[in-house]
Each structure stands twice: as C-alpha cells, then as structure tokens.
Tab-separated table of C-alpha atoms in Angstrom:
chain	number	residue	atom	x	y	z
W	25	MET	CA	-8.689	29.065	19.104
W	26	THR	CA	-7.062	29.735	22.460
W	27	THR	CA	-3.969	27.948	23.727
W	28	THR	CA	-6.074	26.243	26.392
W	29	GLU	CA	-8.532	24.950	23.791
W	30	ALA	CA	-5.681	23.656	21.640
W	31	LEU	CA	-4.114	21.853	24.571
W	32	GLY	CA	-7.488	20.435	25.532
W	33	GLY	CA	-8.038	19.139	22.005
W	34	SER	CA	-4.589	17.596	21.959
W	35	ALA	CA	-5.219	15.909	25.303
W	36	ALA	CA	-8.523	14.528	24.008
W	37	VAL	CA	-6.776	13.065	20.973
W	38	ASP	CA	-4.073	11.542	23.188
W	39	ASP	CA	-6.722	9.983	25.440
W	40	ALA	CA	-8.531	8.597	22.391
W	41	ALA	CA	-5.294	7.129	21.039
W	42	ARG	CA	-4.464	5.516	24.383
W	43	SER	CA	-7.892	3.890	24.597
W	44	VAL	CA	-7.276	2.327	21.186
W	45	THR	CA	-3.672	1.300	21.666
W	46	ARG	CA	-3.636	-0.247	25.162
W	47	PRO	CA	-5.194	-3.602	24.150
W	48	PHE	CA	-3.085	-3.621	20.977
W	49	TYR	CA	0.067	-3.286	23.063
W	50	VAL	CA	-0.983	-6.276	25.189
W	51	TYR	CA	-1.776	-8.162	22.005
W	52	ALA	CA	1.673	-7.275	20.617
W	53	VAL	CA	3.361	-8.798	23.665
W	54	LEU	CA	1.347	-12.012	23.646
W	55	SER	CA	1.366	-12.583	19.879
W	56	ASN	CA	5.152	-12.202	19.784
W	57	SER	CA	5.855	-14.545	22.686
W	58	LEU	CA	7.091	-17.144	20.216
W	59	PHE	CA	9.712	-19.074	22.146
W	60	GLN	CA	10.703	-21.208	19.150
W	61	ARG	CA	11.517	-18.240	16.873
W	62	GLY	CA	15.225	-18.012	17.682
W	63	VAL	CA	15.917	-21.746	17.630
W	64	PHE	CA	13.377	-23.224	15.226
W	65	VAL	CA	16.036	-23.671	12.516
W	66	ILE	CA	18.025	-25.764	14.972
W	67	PHE	CA	14.792	-27.635	15.760
W	68	LEU	CA	14.346	-28.424	12.068
W	69	TYR	CA	17.948	-29.610	11.793
W	70	ASP	CA	17.342	-31.707	14.911
W	71	ARG	CA	14.455	-33.335	13.045
W	72	GLY	CA	16.991	-34.379	10.404
W	73	PHE	CA	16.171	-31.834	7.702
W	74	SER	CA	18.893	-30.371	5.457
W	75	ALA	CA	19.514	-26.669	4.788
W	76	GLY	CA	17.756	-27.066	1.441
W	77	GLN	CA	14.721	-28.661	3.074
W	78	VAL	CA	14.601	-25.910	5.703
W	79	ALA	CA	14.821	-23.276	2.971
W	80	LEU	CA	12.003	-25.018	1.079
W	81	LEU	CA	9.800	-24.981	4.193
W	82	GLN	CA	10.426	-21.272	4.700
W	83	THR	CA	9.867	-20.573	1.012
W	84	LEU	CA	6.634	-22.558	1.115
W	85	ILE	CA	5.279	-20.745	4.155
W	86	TYR	CA	5.806	-17.340	2.558
W	87	LEU	CA	4.575	-18.332	-0.884
W	88	VAL	CA	1.419	-19.848	0.604
W	89	SER	CA	1.007	-16.790	2.787
W	90	GLY	CA	1.363	-14.608	-0.278
W	91	LEU	CA	-1.198	-16.558	-2.310
W	92	ALA	CA	-3.612	-16.541	0.634
W	93	GLU	CA	-3.214	-12.782	1.180
W	94	LEU	CA	-5.725	-11.848	-1.511
W	95	PRO	CA	-8.713	-13.960	-0.374
W	96	THR	CA	-8.029	-13.433	3.332
W	97	GLY	CA	-7.798	-9.661	2.806
W	98	VAL	CA	-11.202	-9.618	1.125
W	99	ILE	CA	-12.616	-11.772	3.925
W	100	ALA	CA	-11.183	-9.406	6.541
W	101	ASP	CA	-12.879	-6.426	4.890
W	102	ARG	CA	-16.226	-8.189	4.537
W	103	VAL	CA	-16.430	-10.451	7.607
W	104	GLY	CA	-14.276	-8.543	10.044
W	105	ARG	CA	-10.625	-7.717	10.643
W	106	ARG	CA	-10.635	-8.854	14.247
W	107	ALA	CA	-12.229	-12.158	13.214
W	108	SER	CA	-9.559	-12.687	10.546
W	109	ILE	CA	-6.778	-12.101	13.089
W	110	ALA	CA	-8.357	-14.527	15.568
W	111	ILE	CA	-8.723	-17.264	12.950
W	112	GLY	CA	-5.142	-16.782	11.801
W	113	GLN	CA	-3.549	-16.882	15.254
W	114	VAL	CA	-5.486	-19.987	16.297
W	115	LEU	CA	-4.485	-21.703	13.059
W	116	ILE	CA	-0.812	-20.836	13.643
W	117	ALA	CA	-1.045	-22.146	17.219
W	118	GLY	CA	-2.438	-25.448	15.975
W	119	CYS	CA	0.329	-25.783	13.387
W	120	LEU	CA	3.016	-25.171	16.032
W	121	LEU	CA	1.578	-27.963	18.151
W	122	GLY	CA	1.539	-30.231	15.118
W	123	GLN	CA	5.184	-29.530	14.342
W	124	VAL	CA	6.438	-30.585	17.742
W	125	ALA	CA	4.384	-33.769	17.549
W	126	SER	CA	5.863	-34.959	14.233
W	127	SER	CA	9.181	-35.596	12.517
W	128	ASN	CA	7.825	-36.490	9.066
W	129	TYR	CA	8.860	-33.992	6.409
W	130	TRP	CA	5.603	-34.332	4.469
W	131	VAL	CA	3.646	-33.554	7.627
W	132	PHE	CA	5.821	-30.469	8.108
W	133	LEU	CA	5.073	-29.369	4.566
W	134	THR	CA	1.354	-29.557	5.332
W	135	LEU	CA	1.726	-27.752	8.646
W	136	PHE	CA	3.807	-24.984	7.104
W	137	ILE	CA	1.094	-24.518	4.466
W	138	GLY	CA	-1.450	-24.119	7.266
W	139	GLN	CA	0.845	-21.728	9.101
W	140	GLY	CA	1.221	-19.660	5.933
W	141	VAL	CA	-2.567	-19.339	5.644
W	142	GLY	CA	-2.702	-18.275	9.291
W	143	MET	CA	-0.049	-15.621	8.684
W	144	ALA	CA	-2.076	-14.298	5.745
W	145	CYS	CA	-5.172	-13.999	7.931
W	146	VAL	CA	-3.249	-11.813	10.369
W	147	SER	CA	-1.205	-9.838	7.835
W	148	GLY	CA	-2.901	-6.624	6.754
W	149	SER	CA	-5.814	-7.171	9.137
W	150	ASP	CA	-3.910	-6.115	12.265
W	151	THR	CA	-2.580	-2.896	10.740
W	152	ALA	CA	-5.928	-2.112	9.095
W	153	LEU	CA	-7.796	-2.653	12.367
W	154	LEU	CA	-5.422	-0.449	14.356
W	155	TYR	CA	-5.287	2.336	11.770
W	156	ASP	CA	-9.045	2.500	11.238
W	157	LEU	CA	-9.727	2.601	14.970
W	158	LEU	CA	-7.369	5.586	15.131
W	159	VAL	CA	-9.198	7.167	12.182
W	160	ARG	CA	-12.456	6.802	14.103
W	161	ARG	CA	-10.915	8.708	16.998
W	162	GLY	CA	-9.204	11.318	14.810
W	163	ALA	CA	-5.784	10.203	16.082
W	164	THR	CA	-3.942	9.105	12.937
W	165	ALA	CA	-1.398	11.914	13.308
W	166	GLY	CA	0.306	9.853	15.993
W	167	TYR	CA	0.336	6.625	13.986
W	168	VAL	CA	4.100	6.550	13.352
W	169	LYS	CA	4.800	6.887	17.061
W	170	ILE	CA	2.108	4.336	17.961
W	171	LYS	CA	3.291	1.843	15.341
W	172	SER	CA	6.900	2.245	16.486
W	173	ARG	CA	5.869	1.434	20.066
W	174	PHE	CA	3.761	-1.487	18.835
W	175	THR	CA	6.772	-2.762	16.877
W	176	MET	CA	9.102	-2.177	19.815
W	177	LEU	CA	6.922	-4.146	22.229
W	178	GLY	CA	6.543	-7.000	19.779
W	179	THR	CA	10.225	-7.167	18.866
W	180	VAL	CA	11.548	-6.813	22.415
W	181	THR	CA	9.100	-9.492	23.510
W	182	SER	CA	10.433	-11.687	20.717
W	183	GLY	CA	13.946	-11.131	22.037
W	184	VAL	CA	12.959	-12.154	25.562
W	185	ALA	CA	11.037	-15.141	24.209
W	186	ILE	CA	14.063	-16.267	22.199
W	187	VAL	CA	16.277	-16.262	25.279
W	188	LEU	CA	13.648	-18.140	27.254
W	189	GLY	CA	13.144	-20.519	24.334
W	190	GLY	CA	16.829	-21.417	24.349
W	191	GLN	CA	16.565	-22.221	28.038
W	192	LEU	CA	13.259	-24.082	27.780
W	193	GLN	CA	14.668	-26.217	24.986
W	194	GLN	CA	17.060	-27.773	27.472
W	195	PHE	CA	14.028	-29.462	29.004
W	196	SER	CA	12.171	-30.338	25.797
W	197	TRP	CA	11.062	-28.966	22.457
W	198	GLY	CA	7.488	-29.686	23.510
W	199	ILE	CA	7.566	-27.037	26.245
W	200	VAL	CA	8.898	-24.455	23.777
W	201	TYR	CA	6.180	-25.017	21.196
W	202	VAL	CA	3.268	-25.484	23.615
W	203	ALA	CA	4.184	-22.241	25.386
W	204	SER	CA	4.218	-20.374	22.064
W	205	ALA	CA	0.839	-21.765	21.028
W	206	SER	CA	-0.676	-20.871	24.405
W	207	CYS	CA	0.447	-17.245	24.120
W	208	LEU	CA	-1.136	-16.944	20.669
W	209	VAL	CA	-4.454	-18.187	22.045
W	210	LEU	CA	-4.241	-15.673	24.916
W	211	ALA	CA	-3.563	-12.910	22.377
W	212	VAL	CA	-6.800	-13.829	20.613
W	213	VAL	CA	-8.699	-13.703	23.916
W	214	VAL	CA	-7.402	-10.172	24.611
W	215	LEU	CA	-8.268	-9.027	21.097
W	216	ILE	CA	-11.827	-10.342	21.231
W	217	ALA	CA	-12.439	-9.018	24.738
W	218	ARG	CA	-10.956	-5.518	24.341
W	219	VAL	CA	-10.911	-4.501	20.655
W	220	PRO	CA	-14.085	-3.669	18.673
W	221	GLU	CA	-14.647	-5.233	15.255
W	222	ILE	CA	-14.311	-3.232	12.040
W	223	ARG	CA	-15.326	-4.258	8.536
W	224	GLY	CA	-14.776	-2.526	5.240
W	225	ALA	CA	-18.373	-1.326	5.306
W	226	ASP	CA	-17.529	0.550	8.512
W	227	ALA	CA	-14.978	2.706	6.632
W	228	VAL	CA	-14.797	6.208	8.042
W	229	ASP	CA	-12.708	7.927	5.383
W	230	GLU	CA	-15.211	7.212	2.595
W	231	GLN	CA	-18.514	8.007	4.289
W	232	GLN	CA	-19.334	10.703	1.759
W	233	ASP	CA	-22.456	12.375	0.486
W	234	GLY	CA	-23.753	13.477	-2.888
W	235	ALA	CA	-21.626	13.271	-6.002
W	236	GLU	CA	-18.549	12.159	-4.058
W	237	LYS	CA	-20.174	8.750	-3.578
W	238	ALA	CA	-19.663	8.079	-7.281
W	239	HIS	CA	-15.933	8.013	-6.712
W	240	VAL	CA	-16.075	5.285	-4.067
W	241	ASP	CA	-14.570	2.149	-5.575
W	242	ALA	CA	-16.774	-0.938	-5.495
W	243	THR	CA	-13.903	-3.427	-5.439
W	244	ALA	CA	-10.429	-3.618	-3.998
W	245	TRP	CA	-8.989	-4.088	-7.495
W	246	ARG	CA	-10.438	-0.793	-8.721
W	247	ALA	CA	-9.235	0.900	-5.544
W	248	MET	CA	-5.740	-0.479	-6.113
W	249	LEU	CA	-5.679	0.845	-9.686
W	250	ARG	CA	-6.722	4.255	-8.384
W	251	VAL	CA	-3.935	4.536	-5.804
W	252	ALA	CA	-1.184	2.667	-7.680
W	253	THR	CA	1.122	5.508	-8.726
W	254	PRO	CA	4.483	4.415	-10.208
W	255	ALA	CA	6.235	5.650	-7.071
W	256	LEU	CA	3.882	3.629	-4.836
W	257	VAL	CA	4.442	0.482	-6.893
W	258	THR	CA	8.199	1.042	-6.695
W	259	LEU	CA	7.935	1.503	-2.926
W	260	VAL	CA	6.061	-1.793	-2.569
W	261	VAL	CA	8.648	-3.690	-4.646
W	262	VAL	CA	11.640	-2.083	-2.933
W	263	SER	CA	10.125	-2.651	0.516
W	264	GLY	CA	9.465	-6.262	-0.457
W	265	LEU	CA	13.087	-6.720	-1.524
W	266	MET	CA	14.209	-5.181	1.770
W	267	HIS	CA	12.106	-7.685	3.716
W	268	ALA	CA	13.262	-10.450	1.358
W	269	THR	CA	16.781	-9.602	2.517
W	270	LEU	CA	16.197	-8.889	6.202
W	271	THR	CA	13.953	-11.849	7.074
W	272	PRO	CA	16.127	-14.643	5.574
W	273	TYR	CA	19.229	-12.857	6.882
W	274	ILE	CA	17.946	-12.946	10.470
W	275	ILE	CA	16.856	-16.570	10.239
W	276	PHE	CA	19.904	-17.956	8.413
W	277	THR	CA	22.294	-16.039	10.650
W	278	GLN	CA	21.558	-18.873	13.091
W	279	LYS	CA	23.117	-21.319	10.630
W	280	THR	CA	25.973	-18.972	9.688
W	281	LEU	CA	26.996	-18.414	13.316
W	282	SER	CA	26.785	-22.134	14.008
W	283	ASP	CA	29.029	-22.901	11.014
W	284	GLN	CA	31.476	-20.233	12.128
W	285	GLY	CA	31.889	-21.955	15.508
W	286	ALA	CA	29.242	-20.402	17.777
W	287	GLY	CA	27.401	-22.756	20.121
W	288	THR	CA	23.621	-23.013	20.359
W	289	ALA	CA	23.492	-20.956	23.567
W	290	LEU	CA	25.515	-18.120	21.993
W	291	VAL	CA	23.401	-18.234	18.839
W	292	SER	CA	20.184	-17.827	20.837
W	293	VAL	CA	21.671	-14.909	22.797
W	294	VAL	CA	22.858	-13.148	19.621
W	295	ILE	CA	19.532	-13.578	17.818
W	296	SER	CA	17.733	-12.403	20.954
W	297	ALA	CA	19.959	-9.330	21.173
W	298	GLY	CA	19.214	-8.657	17.517
W	299	PHE	CA	15.503	-8.656	18.277
W	300	PHE	CA	16.099	-6.231	21.156
W	301	VAL	CA	17.991	-3.896	18.829
W	302	GLY	CA	15.328	-4.275	16.164
W	303	GLY	CA	12.671	-3.459	18.749
W	304	LEU	CA	14.265	-0.405	20.338
W	305	VAL	CA	15.572	1.305	17.204
W	306	PRO	CA	12.051	1.851	15.729
W	307	LEU	CA	11.371	4.232	18.630
W	308	LEU	CA	13.437	6.665	16.562
W	309	SER	CA	10.999	6.335	13.651
W	310	ASP	CA	8.959	9.438	14.452
W	311	ARG	CA	12.099	11.587	14.680
W	312	ALA	CA	13.542	10.024	11.515
W	313	ASN	CA	10.273	10.635	9.690
W	314	LYS	CA	10.275	14.341	10.581
W	315	ARG	CA	13.977	15.049	10.047
W	316	ILE	CA	14.967	12.722	7.207
W	317	GLY	CA	11.896	11.147	5.647
W	318	TYR	CA	11.299	7.736	4.171
W	319	ARG	CA	12.786	8.636	0.769
W	320	VAL	CA	16.278	8.810	2.269
W	321	ILE	CA	15.842	6.149	4.956
W	322	VAL	CA	14.960	3.504	2.347
W	323	PRO	CA	18.340	3.500	0.511
W	324	VAL	CA	20.222	3.831	3.811
W	325	SER	CA	18.528	0.670	5.081
W	326	LEU	CA	19.301	-1.223	1.901
W	327	LEU	CA	22.951	-0.213	2.051
W	328	THR	CA	23.271	-1.336	5.691
W	329	LEU	CA	21.805	-4.721	4.797
W	330	ALA	CA	24.309	-5.132	1.962
W	331	VAL	CA	27.178	-4.237	4.317
W	332	ALA	CA	25.944	-6.663	6.979
W	333	LEU	CA	25.729	-9.529	4.488
W	334	GLY	CA	29.158	-8.696	3.084
W	335	LEU	CA	30.773	-8.683	6.531
W	336	SER	CA	29.129	-12.024	7.333
W	337	GLY	CA	30.959	-13.425	4.318
W	338	LEU	CA	34.330	-12.923	5.982
W	339	GLY	CA	33.747	-16.090	8.028
W	340	LEU	CA	34.723	-14.458	11.328
W	341	VAL	CA	32.145	-15.193	14.010
W	342	TRP	CA	32.647	-12.001	16.038
W	343	VAL	CA	32.567	-9.830	12.913
W	344	THR	CA	29.307	-11.524	11.912
W	345	ILE	CA	27.876	-10.925	15.391
W	346	ALA	CA	28.950	-7.270	15.429
W	347	ALA	CA	27.539	-6.602	11.953
W	348	PHE	CA	24.278	-8.307	12.876
W	349	LEU	CA	23.772	-6.343	16.099
W	350	VAL	CA	24.850	-2.946	14.762
W	351	LEU	CA	22.996	-2.965	11.443
W	352	VAL	CA	19.904	-5.144	11.883
W	353	GLY	CA	17.806	-2.420	13.536
W	354	ILE	CA	17.987	0.251	10.829
W	355	PRO	CA	15.628	-1.462	8.338
W	356	GLU	CA	13.047	-1.694	11.144
W	357	ILE	CA	12.780	2.118	11.095
W	358	THR	CA	12.106	1.965	7.377
W	359	ALA	CA	9.419	-0.678	7.894
W	360	VAL	CA	7.486	1.626	10.252
W	361	LEU	CA	7.736	4.631	7.928
W	362	VAL	CA	6.721	2.619	4.861
W	363	ASP	CA	3.784	1.160	6.776
W	364	ASN	CA	2.574	4.690	7.532
W	365	VAL	CA	2.926	5.749	3.889
W	366	LEU	CA	0.961	2.740	2.671
W	367	ASN	CA	-1.830	3.264	5.210
W	368	GLU	CA	-2.145	6.900	4.138
W	369	ALA	CA	-2.265	5.886	0.486
W	370	VAL	CA	-5.117	3.356	0.655
W	371	PRO	CA	-8.822	3.902	1.518
W	372	SER	CA	-10.415	2.400	4.618
W	373	ARG	CA	-13.140	0.563	2.724
W	374	HIS	CA	-10.594	-1.805	1.180
W	375	ARG	CA	-7.658	-1.258	3.546
W	376	ALA	CA	-7.264	-4.910	4.621
W	377	SER	CA	-7.606	-6.100	1.016
W	378	LEU	CA	-5.126	-3.588	-0.362
W	379	LEU	CA	-2.602	-4.154	2.400
W	380	SER	CA	-2.984	-7.882	1.782
W	381	MET	CA	-2.198	-7.354	-1.897
W	382	ILE	CA	0.929	-5.464	-0.869
W	383	ALA	CA	1.774	-8.209	1.631
W	384	PHE	CA	1.318	-10.728	-1.192
W	385	VAL	CA	4.159	-9.088	-3.109
W	386	GLU	CA	6.329	-9.024	0.002
W	387	SER	CA	5.549	-12.651	0.845
W	388	VAL	CA	6.423	-13.869	-2.641
W	389	LEU	CA	9.698	-11.956	-2.544
W	390	ILE	CA	10.516	-13.196	0.972
W	391	GLY	CA	9.737	-16.782	0.007
W	392	THR	CA	11.897	-16.488	-3.087
W	393	GLY	CA	14.615	-14.905	-0.956
W	394	TYR	CA	14.632	-17.876	1.402
W	395	LEU	CA	14.972	-20.263	-1.509
W	396	VAL	CA	17.770	-18.251	-3.157
W	397	LEU	CA	19.740	-17.715	0.054
W	398	GLY	CA	19.309	-21.343	1.124
W	399	THR	CA	20.557	-22.500	-2.279
W	400	LEU	CA	23.531	-20.128	-2.117
W	401	MET	CA	24.453	-21.321	1.380
W	402	ASP	CA	24.193	-24.973	0.336
W	403	GLY	CA	26.290	-24.423	-2.789
W	404	LEU	CA	28.851	-21.855	-1.626
W	405	GLY	CA	28.873	-22.317	2.133
W	406	SER	CA	26.998	-20.221	4.676
W	407	SER	CA	29.478	-17.320	4.805
W	408	VAL	CA	30.079	-16.878	1.062
W	409	GLY	CA	26.392	-17.478	0.368
W	410	MET	CA	25.496	-14.602	2.724
W	411	ALA	CA	27.979	-12.266	1.014
W	412	THR	CA	26.669	-13.143	-2.452
W	413	TYR	CA	23.107	-12.405	-1.360
W	414	ALA	CA	24.125	-8.762	-0.779
W	415	ALA	CA	23.308	-8.263	-4.472
W	416	VAL	CA	19.577	-8.215	-3.586
W	417	PRO	CA	19.518	-5.042	-1.421
W	418	LEU	CA	21.905	-3.352	-3.868
W	419	LEU	CA	19.444	-4.096	-6.693
W	420	ALA	CA	16.590	-2.668	-4.600
W	421	GLY	CA	18.635	0.482	-4.026
W	422	LEU	CA	19.058	0.963	-7.761
W	423	LEU	CA	15.295	0.620	-8.271
W	424	TRP	CA	14.686	3.332	-5.672
W	425	LEU	CA	17.037	5.927	-7.191
W	426	PRO	CA	14.440	7.427	-9.614
W	427	VAL	CA	12.001	8.012	-6.734
W	428	LEU	CA	14.760	9.477	-4.582
W	429	PHE	CA	16.036	11.989	-7.126
W	430	ARG	CA	12.858	12.844	-9.028
W	431	GLY	CA	10.722	13.242	-5.892
W	432	ALA	CA	7.879	11.225	-7.417
W	433	ARG	CA	4.678	11.240	-5.391
W	434	VAL	CA	3.761	8.090	-3.455
W	435	ASN	CA	0.697	9.130	-1.467
W	436	THR	CA	-2.524	9.724	-3.352
W	437	LYS	CA	-4.704	10.642	-0.396
W	438	ILE	CA	-4.421	11.608	3.237
W	439	GLU	CA	-6.723	10.321	5.963
W	440	LYS	CA	-8.787	13.048	7.583
W	441	PRO	CA	-9.355	12.989	11.324
W	442	ALA	CA	-12.934	12.400	12.423
W	443	ASP	CA	-13.269	15.884	13.931
W	444	GLN	CA	-12.103	17.456	10.663
W	445	LYS	CA	-14.804	15.559	8.757
W	446	ALA	CA	-17.446	16.764	11.151
W	447	SER	CA	-16.419	20.371	10.577
C-alpha cells in the first residue's frame, strides 16, 4: 500500500465518522440542556422536602432505572435503539413538566419512577446506536476520541444550562423546567430526522457464515455469560462504585456548599464550573488511553474522589469548592475509557441489552449511594457525611488491585472494521 492510498483510506474513515457523529453532537447539546440540573435539589427543598426525602427520590429514580434497564435493553435490540431513545426522552420531558406542576410528595414519587424508566430507555441505547453506526462505517478506531467529544459537548452544555437555570429560576421554576423539557423534545426530533435506526438483528460484527454461525448467541443472557470474564465483572462493579460516588457527590455538593455558607447563586456557578471541568477534561481521554491505559486511570480516579470527599469534610467552603473543581473531572476520563472497553467486549447483536445489564448494576449502586450519602448527611451533617462516604471509592480501589497487578484480561473480543470484514 502506498502512502497516498493509506492517507486516502484514513480520510475516508474520517469522513465516515463525521457523517455519523454530526447529528449525535447536536443531540448531545440538546439532550443535556437541562436547566434544572444544577438547582433541582434546591427546587425540591423549596417544595418542602427534607434531605432524607430528596435522597429517597434520587435512590428511587436510579433503582427504578436499574430494574427497567433489562427489559428496555431487550426492547432496544429488538424494536430499535433510536426508538428506545426517543421514547425515553419524551417520557423524561413529561415527568419534568409534571414535577413543576405539583408539590405533593407522592406525585413526585410517581414522576421520579417514570423518569427512571425514561433514563433506562436511553441508557445503553445511545452508546449502542453510536458504536454500531461506527462499526458499519469501519470507524471504531476513533471511538475514544469521538466519545470524549460527545461527553465534552454534553457536559459543557450542562454547565451552561446550569448557569442559565440559576438565572431563569429568578423568574420562575416553571420556565426552568419547561425549557428543559422542550430541549429534550428537540433532541428527539434531531435524532429521528438525522440518525438511521439500528436493531440487534442489524448487527454487523456477527454477520458470519458457515460453522461460525453456531457460536452466535441466541439470547443476551448467553452472550453475557460468554463475555463475562472475572476482570470484566470486576470492572463493571468498580466502575459502578465510582459512579455511585461521583454522581451523589456532585448532586449533594449543592447541599454541602449551602450548609457551609454559600448562597444559591454561588452554588449554581460552582456546580456549573464543575460541569465545564468535567466536560473539557475527557478530551484528554484518547491521550490517557494510549499513554497510561484504563488499568491505571481507574485507581487514580477512585483516589481523587476519596480525597475530594475528605476535603469537603473540613467544613471550609472554599476548600470544598477547590476540591470539587480540581478533582471532579478526572473520573470523567475513566468513564470514557471504560465505556470503550465495554463496547469492545460485547457483541453488536445484544449490545443494547448487555450495556443495559451493566447499567443496571451501576444504577443500583448509584441509587444505593444516594441513600447512604443522604443518610450520612442527615445523621452526621453534610460535611462529615461527605468525608465518611470516602470509604466507598477506597473500597472500589481495593477491589481493583488484583486486576491492576495481575493484568487480568477484560476484553474478550475486538470489533472488526467493515472494510476488514470484506477483505
């Protein structure tokens, strides 16, 4: 192959990747324009709910999302991944509108259940749809870079939306929630108009001939058993514990800062800045993947989370802010790298189902994390409760040590580009 041919092939792959990713980038912006995200805890307190009730709502939404992951993943593989995303986003939009229209806690419980189902419809389906479209174009080699940009756009948009949400709230909570719901509906319109549908039957990495067809798993459960190496299972649990630390930490930092003397305006700015940091840092994911690798990045992320929680326990508002802004972005790099590993490890035919099973574990752990952290903050105070919760990422780090030092294999298969299959 000549240098010119190689460059031409690379350019063709880049063009193919861009044709896939452009509508996804627009979708990332619109689906993350959630203006209530940085102040919704304050909204719930404004409705008269206690920290325990808020924690229960957040626990409920993730537990329901986790339980719904399995059926919605199967539906996404059989009916369509784009259809599953559309249903989920519309359902979330409707629940947001319902929340701003009510102040009854039992109504909120129902709406958060609905929102959890909507999250499950989206979870797994969006990544599966993007990855399989790249497989079709033979462009999966650039997935880490593409996913980091997708994450960056979504997270930076969230940061902007949080700042705007804090300003819009001065007029009314209704404007904040209606604007968020409208953006989710627009995201669905873009997805339907610009992104082709893919079902599990359209899988491109398992379109095999002859005897190889015998090895194609008929169900997602059999496929999971085939790919579930001990190292992969450990990665799923450790990643879940990382998210079970990071997600409640970001949300309850609102309460911690407020208790430490920060006003609502400052809280919204800090949380927004955290989203900016969390959005920009993943752009380093491709470089981190090549130079360091996920095996080392995982324990580094867990250690930074433990340090951040410990510093928040000092009760000093500016120390809490500094720790939050400096350390919150590092786990986002890990999330991108782990996402790539998991996509490489599972087959296309059941990708949405398998990723939903993985998301189920993460959702259960996140929901439990909300409940534990909320209980600790109610019983020990927000600052001490945060510091005590540092035990969770430290535990996850201990679980990861065997994989780190033994070099156990996580991936069981590697996606082949479409042009390689043809050859």
